[in-house]
Short mmCIF file of C-alpha atoms in Angstrom, two decimals:
data_model
loop_
_atom_site.label_atom_id
_atom_site.label_comp_id
_atom_site.label_asym_id
_atom_site.label_seq_id
_atom_site.Cartn_x
_atom_site.Cartn_y
_atom_site.Cartn_z
CA UNK A 1 0.00 0.00 0.00
CA UNK A 2 1.35 3.40 -0.89
CA UNK A 3 1.89 6.24 1.55
CA UNK A 4 -0.94 8.20 -0.10
CA UNK A 5 -3.43 5.36 0.40
CA UNK A 6 -2.52 4.97 4.06
CA UNK A 7 -2.82 8.70 4.71
CA UNK A 8 -6.11 8.86 2.78
CA UNK A 9 -7.54 5.96 4.79
CA UNK A 10 -6.50 7.63 8.03
CA UNK A 11 -8.09 10.92 7.03
CA UNK A 12 -11.31 9.19 6.05
CA UNK A 13 -11.54 7.02 9.14
CA UNK A 14 -10.04 9.40 11.72
CA UNK A 15 -12.27 12.48 12.02
CA UNK A 16 -15.50 10.84 10.91
CA UNK A 17 -14.85 7.86 13.19
CA UNK A 18 -14.40 10.23 16.16
CA UNK A 19 -17.56 12.11 15.20
CA UNK A 20 -19.47 8.82 14.90
CA UNK A 21 -18.31 7.81 18.39
CA UNK A 22 -19.42 11.16 19.83
CA UNK A 23 -22.79 10.88 18.10
CA UNK A 24 -23.26 7.33 19.40
CA UNK A 25 -22.51 8.51 22.96
CA UNK A 26 -25.00 11.37 22.63
CA UNK A 27 -27.61 8.96 21.26
CA UNK A 28 -26.92 6.57 24.14
CA UNK A 29 -27.51 9.38 26.67
CA UNK A 30 -30.56 10.82 24.86
CA UNK A 31 -32.57 7.60 24.70
CA UNK A 32 -36.01 8.21 23.13
CA UNK A 33 -37.86 6.75 26.15
CA UNK A 34 -35.96 9.11 28.47
CA UNK A 35 -36.55 12.15 26.29
CA UNK A 36 -40.25 11.35 25.98
CA UNK A 37 -40.61 10.91 29.74
CA UNK A 38 -38.75 14.17 30.45
CA UNK A 39 -40.89 16.06 27.94
CA UNK A 40 -44.03 14.76 29.66
CA UNK A 41 -42.73 15.87 33.05
CA UNK A 42 -41.47 19.22 31.75
CA UNK A 43 -44.91 20.24 30.54
CA UNK A 44 -46.87 18.56 33.35
CA UNK A 45 -45.11 20.27 36.26
CA UNK A 46 -45.97 23.94 35.56
CA UNK A 47 -49.58 23.11 34.68
CA UNK A 48 -50.05 20.85 37.71
CA UNK A 49 -48.52 23.40 40.10
CA UNK A 50 -50.77 26.11 38.71
CA UNK A 51 -53.81 23.86 38.87
CA UNK A 52 -53.24 22.77 42.46
CA UNK A 53 -53.01 26.40 43.59
CA UNK A 54 -56.52 27.04 42.25
CA UNK A 55 -58.23 24.73 44.75
CA UNK A 56 -59.10 25.25 48.42
CA UNK A 57 -60.68 21.83 48.89
CA UNK A 58 -62.04 18.96 46.81
CA UNK A 59 -64.01 20.58 43.97
CA UNK A 60 -63.87 23.91 45.86
CA UNK A 61 -62.20 26.63 43.81
CA UNK A 62 -60.20 29.35 45.47
CA UNK A 63 -62.13 32.64 45.54
CA UNK A 64 -59.15 34.45 44.04
CA UNK A 65 -59.34 32.29 40.93
CA UNK A 66 -62.99 33.13 40.36
CA UNK A 67 -62.19 36.81 40.92
CA UNK A 68 -59.36 36.68 38.37
CA UNK A 69 -61.54 35.06 35.70
CA UNK A 70 -64.40 37.46 36.47
CA UNK A 71 -62.64 40.81 36.90
CA UNK A 72 -59.00 40.61 35.79
CA UNK A 73 -58.45 38.14 32.96
CA UNK A 74 -59.50 39.28 29.49
CA UNK A 75 -59.49 37.64 26.08
CA UNK A 76 -57.25 39.75 23.85
CA UNK A 77 -59.00 39.23 20.54
CA UNK A 78 -59.55 41.71 17.69
CA UNK A 79 -61.92 44.45 18.84
CA UNK A 80 -61.32 43.45 22.48
CA UNK A 81 -60.26 42.77 25.12
CA UNK A 82 -63.36 40.84 26.14
CA UNK A 83 -64.45 39.35 29.46
CA UNK A 84 -64.56 35.58 29.76
CA UNK A 85 -68.03 34.18 29.17
CA UNK A 86 -69.35 32.32 32.25
CA UNK A 87 -66.16 33.12 34.22
CA UNK A 88 -66.90 30.79 37.15
CA UNK A 89 -67.42 27.87 34.79
CA UNK A 90 -64.31 28.73 32.75
CA UNK A 91 -62.28 29.01 35.96
CA UNK A 92 -63.56 25.61 37.11
CA UNK A 93 -62.80 23.97 33.73
CA UNK A 94 -59.34 25.56 33.58
CA UNK A 95 -58.53 24.38 37.11
CA UNK A 96 -59.75 20.86 36.30
CA UNK A 97 -57.71 20.79 33.08
CA UNK A 98 -54.60 22.06 34.85
CA UNK A 99 -54.75 19.13 37.26
CA UNK A 100 -56.24 16.33 35.17
CA UNK A 101 -54.19 16.74 31.95
CA UNK A 102 -50.79 16.85 33.71
CA UNK A 103 -51.68 13.76 35.74
CA UNK A 104 -52.47 11.94 32.50
CA UNK A 105 -49.14 13.09 31.05
CA UNK A 106 -47.19 11.98 34.13
CA UNK A 107 -48.81 8.54 33.95
CA UNK A 108 -48.52 8.43 30.18
CA UNK A 109 -52.22 7.60 29.87
CA UNK A 110 -54.14 9.07 26.95
CA UNK A 111 -50.91 10.94 26.39
CA UNK A 112 -51.41 12.22 22.87
CA UNK A 113 -54.89 13.58 23.65
CA UNK A 114 -53.70 15.07 26.95
CA UNK A 115 -50.89 16.81 25.08
CA UNK A 116 -53.40 18.27 22.60
CA UNK A 117 -55.48 19.43 25.56
CA UNK A 118 -52.40 21.26 26.85
CA UNK A 119 -52.00 22.89 23.42
CA UNK A 120 -55.61 24.13 23.53
CA UNK A 121 -55.22 25.41 27.08
CA UNK A 122 -52.01 27.19 26.09
CA UNK A 123 -53.78 28.90 23.19
CA UNK A 124 -56.38 30.26 25.63
CA UNK A 125 -53.61 31.32 28.02
CA UNK A 126 -51.83 33.07 25.13
CA UNK A 127 -55.00 34.96 24.20
CA UNK A 128 -55.35 35.95 27.86
CA UNK A 129 -51.69 36.84 28.48
CA UNK A 130 -50.23 37.78 25.06
CA UNK A 131 -46.89 38.97 26.45
CA UNK A 132 -46.15 35.45 27.70
CA UNK A 133 -45.60 34.12 24.17
CA UNK A 134 -41.99 32.89 24.66
CA UNK A 135 -43.06 30.51 27.44
CA UNK A 136 -46.31 29.62 25.68
CA UNK A 137 -44.43 28.79 22.47
CA UNK A 138 -42.17 26.46 24.46
CA UNK A 139 -45.20 24.75 26.03
CA UNK A 140 -46.83 24.25 22.63
CA UNK A 141 -43.61 22.85 21.15
CA UNK A 142 -43.23 20.36 24.01
CA UNK A 143 -46.89 19.31 23.87
CA UNK A 144 -46.80 18.88 20.09
CA UNK A 145 -43.62 16.77 20.36
CA UNK A 146 -45.43 14.52 22.83
CA UNK A 147 -48.50 14.32 20.57
CA UNK A 148 -46.33 13.57 17.53
CA UNK A 149 -43.89 11.05 19.00
CA UNK A 150 -45.96 9.47 21.74
CA UNK A 151 -45.44 8.78 25.41
CA UNK A 152 -42.43 6.45 25.23
CA UNK A 153 -41.74 3.15 26.96
CA UNK A 154 -42.25 4.44 30.50
CA UNK A 155 -45.97 4.99 30.16
CA UNK A 156 -49.29 3.30 30.69
CA UNK A 157 -50.06 3.86 27.00
CA UNK A 158 -47.01 1.80 26.05
CA UNK A 159 -48.15 -1.02 28.34
CA UNK A 160 -51.59 -0.82 26.72
CA UNK A 161 -50.07 -1.16 23.25
CA UNK A 162 -49.29 2.33 21.94
CA UNK A 163 -45.89 1.53 20.45
CA UNK A 164 -46.14 3.51 17.26
CA UNK A 165 -43.00 5.37 16.36
CA UNK A 166 -43.27 8.33 14.06
CA UNK A 167 -40.60 8.28 11.39
CA UNK A 168 -41.53 11.34 9.36
#
């Protein structure tokens, strides 16, 4: 073998081989099941914390929450802002969603639908608090990733048979 061939083989194998090893290590650390579980927790925690603060007792909303939905929160739509219709009911539904949907995500049960529920809630939150868009955009991205790629292996859905992997 000539000197040129040896050097050429080293150049071809050397840097790309090191890059391949680094990529394999990153892929080993970022296992899909781990990423999917962390995404579920990342979106569940802020919603669950917010939801739990809305309750005084079992099915008893905090008075402050009803006040906020009645007198403070507004829907920032064209021609608005507008008051929430049926504010006590909206407050109750929001508080229920902020507890129920995150619990489903943590368990990985009905995960894709729970993630879409989080997207819908985030849209309402965005219309209510438009200046919060950087956080809201992050929440939507996380929820859509969960909806698109599923709950992962550490989930009730996986045990029940949802093992579809999205390849495109």
